[in-house]
Coordinates of C-alpha atoms and ligand atoms in Angstrom, one line a residue:
Chain A
M911 CA -237.4 180.1 102.0
I912 CA -234.8 177.7 103.4
N913 CA -231.4 179.1 103.5
L914 CA -229.1 176.7 101.7
P915 CA -225.4 177.4 101.4
M916 CA -224.4 178.4 97.9
P917 CA -222.1 175.4 97.2
L918 CA -224.9 173.0 98.1
I919 CA -227.3 174.6 95.7
Q920 CA -224.6 174.5 93.1
I921 CA -224.0 170.8 93.7
L922 CA -227.8 170.0 93.6
I923 CA -228.3 171.8 90.4
G924 CA -225.2 170.2 89.0
L925 CA -226.5 166.7 90.0
V926 CA -229.8 167.3 88.3
A927 CA -228.2 168.5 85.2
I928 CA -225.8 165.6 85.2
L929 CA -228.7 163.1 85.6
A930 CA -230.3 164.6 82.6
F931 CA -227.1 164.6 80.7
V932 CA -226.4 160.9 81.6
G933 CA -229.9 159.9 80.7
L934 CA -229.8 161.6 77.4
N935 CA -226.4 160.3 76.6
G936 CA -227.5 156.8 77.5
L937 CA -230.1 157.0 74.8
V938 CA -227.8 158.4 72.3
L939 CA -225.0 155.9 73.0
V940 CA -227.3 152.9 72.9
Y941 CA -228.5 154.1 69.5
L942 CA -225.0 154.9 68.3
E943 CA -223.7 151.5 69.5
R944 CA -226.4 149.6 67.7
K945 CA -226.1 151.6 64.5
I946 CA -222.3 151.2 64.4
A947 CA -222.7 147.5 65.1
G948 CA -225.2 147.3 62.2
H949 CA -223.1 149.2 59.7
V950 CA -219.9 147.3 60.6
Q951 CA -221.8 144.2 59.8
R952 CA -223.4 145.8 56.7
R953 CA -226.9 145.8 57.9
P954 CA -229.0 148.9 58.9
G955 CA -229.3 148.4 62.6
P956 CA -232.4 149.7 64.4
F957 CA -234.7 151.1 61.7
E958 CA -238.3 150.6 62.5
V959 CA -239.2 152.8 65.4
G960 CA -239.1 156.4 64.3
P961 CA -237.2 157.7 61.3
H962 CA -234.0 155.6 61.0
G963 CA -234.9 154.0 64.3
I964 CA -234.0 156.9 66.4
L965 CA -236.8 156.2 68.9
Q966 CA -235.7 152.7 69.4
P967 CA -233.7 153.4 72.6
L968 CA -236.7 155.2 74.0
A969 CA -238.9 152.2 73.3
D970 CA -236.3 150.0 74.9
A971 CA -236.2 152.2 78.0
V972 CA -240.0 152.1 78.3
K973 CA -239.9 148.4 78.1
L974 CA -237.2 148.2 80.8
V975 CA -239.1 150.5 83.1
G976 CA -242.2 148.5 82.6
K977 CA -240.7 145.1 83.4
Q978 CA -241.3 143.3 86.7
L979 CA -238.5 143.3 89.2
I980 CA -237.7 139.8 90.2
T981 CA -235.5 138.8 93.1
P982 CA -234.2 135.3 92.6
K983 CA -234.8 132.6 95.1
G984 CA -232.0 132.4 97.7
A985 CA -230.6 135.8 96.8
D986 CA -229.6 138.3 99.4
A987 CA -232.4 140.8 98.6
V988 CA -230.8 143.8 100.3
L989 CA -227.4 143.5 98.7
Y990 CA -229.0 142.4 95.4
W991 CA -231.0 145.6 95.1
A992 CA -228.3 147.8 96.5
A993 CA -225.8 146.7 93.9
P994 CA -227.3 148.5 90.9
I995 CA -227.6 151.7 92.9
I996 CA -224.1 151.4 94.2
S997 CA -223.0 151.0 90.6
F998 CA -224.9 154.0 89.3
A999 CA -224.6 156.6 92.0
P1000 CA -220.8 157.0 92.0
A1001 CA -221.0 157.4 88.2
I1002 CA -223.0 160.6 88.7
V1003 CA -220.5 161.9 91.3
C1004 CA -217.7 161.4 88.8
F1005 CA -219.2 164.0 86.6
L1006 CA -219.0 166.8 89.2
P1007 CA -215.4 167.8 88.8
I1008 CA -215.2 167.4 85.0
P1009 CA -214.6 170.7 83.3
F1010 CA -217.0 170.7 80.3
G1011 CA -216.1 174.1 79.2
P1012 CA -214.0 177.1 80.4
T1013 CA -216.9 178.3 82.6
L1014 CA -218.7 175.0 82.9
T1015 CA -217.3 173.1 85.8
N1016 CA -219.6 172.0 88.6
I1017 CA -217.2 171.9 91.4
N1018 CA -213.7 173.0 90.7
I1019 CA -211.7 171.1 93.3
N1020 CA -208.0 170.5 93.5
A1021 CA -208.3 166.8 93.9
G1022 CA -210.7 166.3 91.0
L1023 CA -208.6 163.6 89.4
V1024 CA -208.3 161.7 92.6
L1025 CA -212.1 162.0 93.2
I1026 CA -212.9 160.4 89.9
L1027 CA -210.4 157.6 90.3
A1028 CA -211.7 156.9 93.8
F1029 CA -215.4 156.8 92.7
T1030 CA -214.9 154.8 89.6
G1031 CA -213.3 152.2 91.9
L1032 CA -216.6 151.8 93.7
N1033 CA -218.1 150.2 90.6
V1034 CA -216.0 147.1 91.3
L1035 CA -217.7 146.8 94.7
A1036 CA -221.1 147.1 93.1
L1037 CA -220.4 144.4 90.5
C1038 CA -218.9 142.2 93.2
L1039 CA -222.0 142.5 95.4
A1040 CA -224.3 141.9 92.4
G1041 CA -222.4 138.7 91.5
W1042 CA -222.3 137.5 95.0
S1043 CA -225.8 138.2 96.1
S1044 CA -227.5 136.8 92.9
Q1045 CA -227.0 133.2 94.0
N1046 CA -226.0 132.3 90.5
K1047 CA -222.8 130.7 89.3
W1048 CA -222.5 132.8 86.2
S1049 CA -222.9 136.0 88.2
L1050 CA -220.3 134.9 90.7
L1051 CA -217.9 134.0 88.0
G1052 CA -218.5 137.4 86.4
A1053 CA -217.9 139.1 89.7
A1054 CA -214.7 137.2 90.3
R1055 CA -213.4 138.1 86.8
D1056 CA -214.3 141.7 87.3
I1057 CA -212.4 142.0 90.5
S1058 CA -209.2 140.5 89.3
Q1059 CA -209.5 142.5 86.1
S1060 CA -210.0 145.7 88.0
V1061 CA -207.2 145.1 90.4
A1062 CA -204.9 144.4 87.5
Y1063 CA -205.9 147.4 85.4
E1064 CA -206.1 150.0 88.1
I1065 CA -202.3 149.9 88.3
P1066 CA -201.3 150.7 84.7
L1067 CA -204.2 153.2 84.6
L1068 CA -202.7 155.2 87.5
L1069 CA -199.2 154.8 86.2
S1070 CA -200.2 156.2 82.9
I1071 CA -201.8 159.2 84.5
L1072 CA -198.8 160.0 86.7
P1073 CA -196.7 161.4 83.8
I1074 CA -199.5 163.9 83.0
M1075 CA -199.6 165.0 86.7
M1076 CA -195.9 165.6 86.4
L1077 CA -196.2 167.6 83.2
S1078 CA -199.0 169.7 84.4
G1079 CA -198.1 169.8 88.1
S1080 CA -201.7 169.6 89.2
L1081 CA -204.5 167.2 90.1
N1082 CA -207.1 169.8 89.2
L1083 CA -208.8 168.8 86.0
Y1084 CA -209.5 172.4 85.0
E1085 CA -205.8 173.3 85.4
I1086 CA -204.7 170.2 83.5
S1087 CA -207.0 171.3 80.7
T1088 CA -205.8 174.9 80.6
S1089 CA -202.2 173.8 80.8
Q1090 CA -202.6 172.5 77.3
G1091 CA -202.9 174.7 74.3
A1092 CA -205.6 175.0 71.7
W1093 CA -203.8 173.2 68.9
P1094 CA -203.3 169.5 68.7
W1095 CA -199.5 169.7 68.9
Q1096 CA -199.8 171.4 72.2
W1097 CA -201.8 168.5 73.8
Y1098 CA -200.2 166.0 76.1
I1099 CA -200.9 163.1 73.7
V1100 CA -197.9 164.4 71.6
Y1101 CA -195.6 164.3 74.6
Q1102 CA -197.1 161.1 76.0
P1103 CA -198.3 158.9 73.2
L1104 CA -197.5 155.7 75.0
A1105 CA -199.2 156.8 78.1
F1106 CA -202.3 157.6 76.0
I1107 CA -202.4 154.1 74.5
I1108 CA -201.9 152.4 77.9
F1109 CA -204.6 154.7 79.4
F1110 CA -207.0 153.9 76.6
V1111 CA -206.5 150.1 76.9
C1112 CA -207.0 150.4 80.6
I1113 CA -210.2 152.3 80.4
L1114 CA -211.5 149.7 78.0
A1115 CA -210.8 147.1 80.6
E1116 CA -212.1 149.2 83.5
T1117 CA -215.4 149.9 81.8
N1118 CA -215.7 146.3 80.8
R1119 CA -215.8 147.0 77.1
A1120 CA -215.0 144.5 74.5
P1121 CA -212.5 143.0 73.9
F1122 CA -212.2 143.0 77.7
D1123 CA -215.8 142.4 78.5
L1124 CA -215.1 139.2 80.5
P1125 CA -217.3 140.0 83.5
E1126 CA -220.3 140.1 81.1
A1127 CA -219.1 137.7 78.4
E1128 CA -222.5 136.9 76.8
S1129 CA -221.3 133.8 75.1
E1130 CA -219.7 132.3 78.2
L1131 CA -221.6 133.6 81.2
T1132 CA -225.0 134.5 79.8
A1133 CA -224.7 138.1 81.1
G1134 CA -222.1 137.7 83.8
F1135 CA -222.7 139.6 87.0
H1136 CA -226.1 140.9 85.9
T1137 CA -227.5 137.6 84.7
E1138 CA -230.4 137.7 87.2
Y1139 CA -231.3 141.3 87.0
S1140 CA -234.6 142.3 85.3
G1141 CA -236.2 145.6 84.4
M1142 CA -234.5 148.7 85.8
G1143 CA -232.1 146.7 87.9
F1144 CA -230.5 145.7 84.6
G1145 CA -231.3 149.2 83.3
L1146 CA -229.2 150.9 86.0
F1147 CA -226.2 148.6 85.3
F1148 CA -226.5 149.5 81.7
L1149 CA -226.8 153.2 82.4
A1150 CA -223.9 153.0 84.8
E1151 CA -221.7 151.2 82.2
Y1152 CA -222.4 154.0 79.6
S1153 CA -221.8 156.7 82.3
Y1154 CA -218.5 155.2 83.1
M1155 CA -217.7 155.1 79.4
I1156 CA -218.4 158.8 79.2
V1157 CA -216.4 159.6 82.3
A1158 CA -213.5 157.5 81.0
C1159 CA -213.5 159.2 77.6
A1160 CA -213.9 162.6 79.3
M1161 CA -210.8 161.8 81.4
A1162 CA -208.9 160.8 78.3
S1163 CA -209.8 164.0 76.5
I1164 CA -208.9 166.1 79.5
L1165 CA -205.6 164.4 80.2
F1166 CA -204.4 163.9 76.7
L1167 CA -206.5 165.8 74.2
G1168 CA -206.6 169.2 75.7
G1169 CA -210.1 169.0 77.2
F1170 CA -212.2 171.9 76.1
N1171 CA -209.4 173.6 74.3
G1172 CA -209.6 173.6 70.6
P1173 CA -208.6 175.5 67.5
L1174 CA -210.4 178.8 66.8
A1175 CA -212.9 178.8 69.7
S1176 CA -212.5 176.8 72.9
G1177 CA -215.6 175.6 74.5
W1178 CA -217.8 172.7 75.5
W1179 CA -218.3 171.8 71.9
W1180 CA -214.7 170.8 71.5
F1181 CA -215.0 168.8 74.7
L1182 CA -218.1 166.9 73.6
L1183 CA -216.6 166.4 70.1
K1184 CA -213.5 164.7 71.6
V1185 CA -215.5 162.6 74.0
Y1186 CA -217.8 161.4 71.3
A1187 CA -214.9 160.7 69.0
L1188 CA -213.3 158.5 71.7
L1189 CA -216.6 156.8 72.4
I1190 CA -217.0 156.0 68.7
V1191 CA -213.5 154.5 68.7
M1192 CA -214.4 152.4 71.7
M1193 CA -217.5 151.0 69.8
W1194 CA -215.4 150.5 66.7
L1195 CA -213.0 148.5 68.7
R1196 CA -215.8 146.5 70.2
W1197 CA -217.1 145.4 66.9
T1198 CA -213.7 144.6 65.5
Y1199 CA -211.9 142.4 68.1
P1200 CA -213.0 139.1 69.6
R1201 CA -213.0 138.8 73.3
V1202 CA -209.6 137.9 74.9
R1203 CA -209.2 134.9 77.1
F1204 CA -208.8 135.6 80.8
D1205 CA -205.2 134.6 81.0
Q1206 CA -204.5 136.7 77.9
L1207 CA -206.2 139.6 79.6
L1208 CA -204.0 139.4 82.7
N1209 CA -200.9 138.7 80.6
I1210 CA -201.5 141.9 78.6
C1211 CA -201.7 143.8 81.9
W1212 CA -198.9 142.3 84.0
K1213 CA -196.4 141.6 81.2
W1214 CA -196.9 144.6 78.9
L1215 CA -198.9 147.5 80.3
I1216 CA -197.3 147.7 83.7
P1217 CA -193.7 147.4 82.6
L1218 CA -194.3 149.8 79.8
S1219 CA -196.0 152.4 81.9
L1220 CA -193.2 152.2 84.5
V1221 CA -190.6 152.7 81.9
N1222 CA -192.6 155.6 80.5
L1223 CA -193.0 157.1 84.0
L1224 CA -189.2 156.9 84.7
F1225 CA -188.4 158.4 81.3
T1226 CA -190.8 161.3 81.9
A1227 CA -189.4 161.9 85.4
L1228 CA -185.9 162.0 83.9
V1229 CA -186.7 164.4 81.2
I1230 CA -188.5 166.7 83.6
K1231 CA -185.6 166.7 86.0
L1232 CA -183.0 167.4 83.3
Chain B
M638 CA -184.5 135.2 69.8
M639 CA -185.2 138.5 71.4
V640 CA -185.3 140.3 68.0
K641 CA -187.7 137.7 66.7
K642 CA -190.0 138.2 69.7
I643 CA -190.0 142.0 69.3
K644 CA -190.6 141.6 65.6
Q645 CA -193.5 139.3 66.3
T646 CA -195.0 141.8 68.8
F647 CA -195.0 144.5 66.2
T648 CA -196.6 142.2 63.6
D649 CA -199.3 141.4 66.1
L650 CA -199.9 145.0 66.9
W651 CA -200.1 145.8 63.2
S652 CA -202.7 143.0 62.8
L653 CA -204.9 145.0 65.2
V654 CA -204.7 148.0 62.9
V655 CA -205.5 145.7 60.0
G656 CA -208.6 144.5 61.8
L657 CA -209.7 148.1 62.4
K658 CA -209.2 148.8 58.7
V659 CA -211.4 145.9 57.7
T660 CA -214.3 146.9 60.0
G661 CA -213.9 150.6 59.1
K662 CA -214.1 149.8 55.5
N663 CA -217.2 147.7 55.9
F664 CA -218.8 150.5 57.9
F665 CA -218.9 152.7 54.8
Q666 CA -219.8 150.1 52.3
P667 CA -223.4 149.7 51.1
Q668 CA -225.6 147.4 53.2
L669 CA -226.2 143.8 52.2
T670 CA -229.6 143.4 53.8
V671 CA -232.9 144.8 52.7
H672 CA -235.8 146.2 54.8
Y673 CA -237.9 143.2 54.5
P674 CA -241.6 144.0 54.5
R675 CA -241.0 146.9 52.1
E676 CA -238.3 145.4 50.0
T677 CA -237.6 141.9 48.9
V678 CA -234.7 140.3 47.1
D679 CA -235.1 138.5 43.8
T680 CA -231.8 136.5 43.7
L681 CA -233.3 133.2 45.0
D682 CA -231.5 130.9 42.7
G683 CA -229.7 129.0 45.3
Y684 CA -232.5 129.0 47.8
R685 CA -233.9 125.7 49.1
G686 CA -237.3 126.2 50.5
H687 CA -239.8 123.5 51.3
V688 CA -240.3 120.8 48.6
E689 CA -242.9 121.2 45.9
L690 CA -244.4 119.0 43.3
V691 CA -243.2 119.4 39.7
P692 CA -246.0 119.7 37.2
K693 CA -246.1 117.8 34.0
K694 CA -244.7 119.7 31.0
N695 CA -247.7 119.5 28.8
D696 CA -250.3 119.4 31.6
P697 CA -249.4 122.0 34.3
F698 CA -252.4 121.1 36.4
N699 CA -251.2 117.5 37.1
P700 CA -248.0 116.5 38.8
I701 CA -245.4 114.1 37.5
C702 CA -245.9 112.2 40.7
I703 CA -247.5 108.7 40.4
A704 CA -248.2 108.4 44.1
C705 CA -245.7 105.6 44.6
G706 CA -245.0 106.7 48.2
T707 CA -241.2 106.4 48.1
C708 CA -240.8 109.9 49.3
A709 CA -243.2 109.4 52.2
K710 CA -241.3 106.2 53.2
I711 CA -237.9 107.7 53.0
C712 CA -238.6 110.9 54.8
P713 CA -236.8 110.7 58.2
S714 CA -239.2 113.1 59.9
N715 CA -242.5 111.6 58.5
C716 CA -243.4 114.9 56.9
I717 CA -245.2 113.5 53.9
T718 CA -248.6 112.0 53.8
L719 CA -250.2 111.0 50.6
H720 CA -253.9 110.8 50.1
V721 CA -254.5 108.4 47.3
K722 CA -257.6 107.4 45.6
K723 CA -257.7 104.1 43.7
V724 CA -259.6 104.3 40.5
T725 CA -260.5 101.3 38.5
E726 CA -260.8 102.7 35.1
P727 CA -263.2 101.3 32.6
A728 CA -264.6 98.4 34.7
P729 CA -268.3 99.1 35.5
S730 CA -268.2 96.6 38.4
A731 CA -265.8 98.5 40.4
K732 CA -268.2 100.9 42.0
K733 CA -267.7 99.7 45.5
E734 CA -264.0 100.1 45.5
D735 CA -264.3 103.5 44.0
S736 CA -266.1 105.0 46.9
A737 CA -264.3 103.2 49.7
S738 CA -260.8 104.0 48.8
Q739 CA -259.7 107.3 50.1
E740 CA -257.2 106.2 52.7
P741 CA -254.2 108.0 54.0
V742 CA -251.1 106.2 52.9
Q743 CA -248.0 106.7 54.9
N744 CA -244.8 104.8 55.5
N745 CA -246.2 101.3 55.7
Q746 CA -248.4 101.7 52.7
K747 CA -248.9 98.6 50.7
A748 CA -248.5 98.5 47.0
A749 CA -251.8 98.5 45.1
S750 CA -253.0 95.1 44.3
P751 CA -251.6 94.1 41.0
K752 CA -254.4 91.6 40.2
K753 CA -256.6 94.3 38.7
P754 CA -254.7 95.6 35.6
K755 CA -256.7 98.8 35.2
T756 CA -256.5 100.1 38.8
K757 CA -255.0 103.6 38.8
R758 CA -253.7 105.5 41.8
V759 CA -254.8 109.0 41.7
L760 CA -253.2 111.6 44.0
E761 CA -255.9 113.5 45.9
A762 CA -253.7 115.5 48.2
F763 CA -250.0 115.6 48.9
E764 CA -249.7 116.8 52.5
L765 CA -246.3 118.2 53.6
N766 CA -245.9 119.0 57.3
Y767 CA -243.2 121.6 57.0
N768 CA -243.0 122.0 60.7
Y769 CA -240.8 118.8 61.0
C770 CA -239.0 119.0 57.7
S771 CA -235.3 119.2 58.0
L772 CA -234.8 120.1 54.4
C773 CA -232.6 117.1 54.0
G774 CA -233.7 116.6 50.4
L775 CA -234.0 112.8 50.6
C776 CA -237.5 112.9 49.2
A777 CA -236.6 114.9 46.1
Q778 CA -233.5 112.7 45.7
S779 CA -235.3 109.4 45.9
C780 CA -238.3 110.2 43.7
P781 CA -238.0 107.8 40.7
L782 CA -239.5 110.4 38.3
G783 CA -238.0 113.6 39.6
G784 CA -241.4 114.7 40.8
L785 CA -240.2 116.8 43.8
R786 CA -238.0 119.8 43.9
F787 CA -237.1 122.6 46.3
S788 CA -239.4 125.6 46.0
K789 CA -238.2 129.2 46.2
N790 CA -240.8 130.0 48.9
V791 CA -238.8 132.3 51.2
Y792 CA -241.5 134.6 52.5
L793 CA -243.0 132.0 54.7
A794 CA -244.2 133.2 58.1
G795 CA -247.2 132.3 60.2
V796 CA -248.6 132.4 63.7
S797 CA -249.6 128.7 64.1
P798 CA -248.1 125.3 63.1
K799 CA -251.3 124.7 61.1
E800 CA -250.1 127.2 58.5
F801 CA -247.1 125.0 57.7
E802 CA -249.1 121.9 56.9
I803 CA -249.2 122.5 53.2
D804 CA -251.1 120.6 50.5
L805 CA -248.6 120.6 47.8
L806 CA -251.0 119.4 45.1
A807 CA -253.4 122.2 45.7
R808 CA -250.4 124.6 45.9
M809 CA -249.1 123.4 42.6
R810 CA -252.5 123.7 40.9
S811 CA -253.1 127.2 42.2
Q812 CA -249.7 128.3 41.0
S813 CA -250.4 126.9 37.6
Q814 CA -253.7 128.7 37.6
I815 CA -251.9 132.0 38.4
A816 CA -249.3 131.3 35.7
K817 CA -252.1 130.6 33.2
E818 CA -254.0 133.8 34.0
E819 CA -250.8 135.8 33.6
N820 CA -250.2 134.5 30.1
Ligands
SF4_1330 S1 -241.5 109.5 45.3 FE1 -242.1 110.9 43.6 S2 -243.6 109.8 42.4 FE2 -243.4 108.7 44.4 S3 -245.0 109.6 45.6 FE3 -243.2 110.8 46.1 S4 -243.3 112.5 44.6 FE4 -244.7 111.0 43.9
SF4_1331 S1 -236.7 117.3 52.7 FE1 -236.2 115.6 54.1 S2 -237.4 116.0 55.9 FE2 -238.2 117.4 54.3 S3 -240.0 116.3 53.5 FE3 -238.2 115.7 52.2 S4 -237.4 113.9 53.1 FE4 -238.8 114.8 54.6

């Protein structure tokens, strides 16, 4: 028997569980997304594979796995194939410090919030590499857009988290959760509604969701940074995108909606419920709004979100001091 | 100025909520599409499928069409080919012509010789190549007798272009046959 230190075993088990969770959630979210898209447009969505089409994502996954992996001519093969992995791997790490329930945190570290923010930032690098190494104009344009978008939106994102740090006095996600009560009026969203709205808009942009899906922009850039990817190369990007969506919504529910705290019985069910509610809102937004133009996107960020979040931050600081 | 701008911002923000209301409402409304192979729709009144021949009122097995060829000439995509047989009616001496006549007549078809008063042009097949049809409707519009109309043939799917080369005369006859059997 190899003697592994306890924390390592814990992390390994956690990683395996997270991988399973991410895979399962990927399937569920793809199905949910297509169903919501269908119903918003008053059509049934996937319906043919399995009862009400619930096996459709599985069939899609099998199709993706079975496809040939093609490296385009002139592409930088190493970077090209590293990119989807660099995109997906940090997403898994981001799940480690998330407190799913009162006793369900993989690693309870003090800098959990910082860890997530740092690792989600890596995704930008992956998309940049993917766009650059594909030897394709659309990919390159998608990558360029993604970088300027991320640079712009990281700032209001952090500025909207700062008031929560001040209120809870902690960077530990578990402590932030427990510093909020069980009932909705004890959650930080009540004290910081503006920060919540800014945070939510920013995570839409950070996860490249419509109406801020400019790096992918099907109608302009074919598929943006992942135009050239086939099979599981594309599959990994896809999975990474959904994982980041879950991470982002988990953050939103921990920071603003009380995390796993809920009326009557606190537990992971409240957490999942909140995360899924936010995910559904994200999809609802996607199928409601048209994509913004790039200058509009940057205008929203620099002219509105950053000043507003700064004002909000100052105001919070003042109130706490007084 | 400033007040106006702020007001405008709030109206804009409100429009986002209105948008969500629209899609949210649609989400819960009944669906407009049907599950095709198992269900079909019957409201095809406005549907314009490929063209079809109109049968005579009192003789549903024969078309109104007199094989004049106007439709074939006007079709911008050359979809229509007429197969016409010239029949010289009571003349016993016309045997030769009778057998040698079946010729495809397309755009540059010449009018039948007017010298013989009793020569009749009988439509043998009215071939529509639906693959190239743009559904412009010129053929139906230009027919001097109103012998063509749009069909309601929605459920048209096939695996090869051959399946969309339709003999409209045969189609019309078989439909009349079915209608007759049903009555
Ligand atoms: S124009 Fe009318 S009458 Fe003339 S060939 Fe065409 S369908 Fe027949
Ligand atoms: S609808 Fe237009 S394209 Fe089609 S057969 Fe008639 S004339 Fe030709």
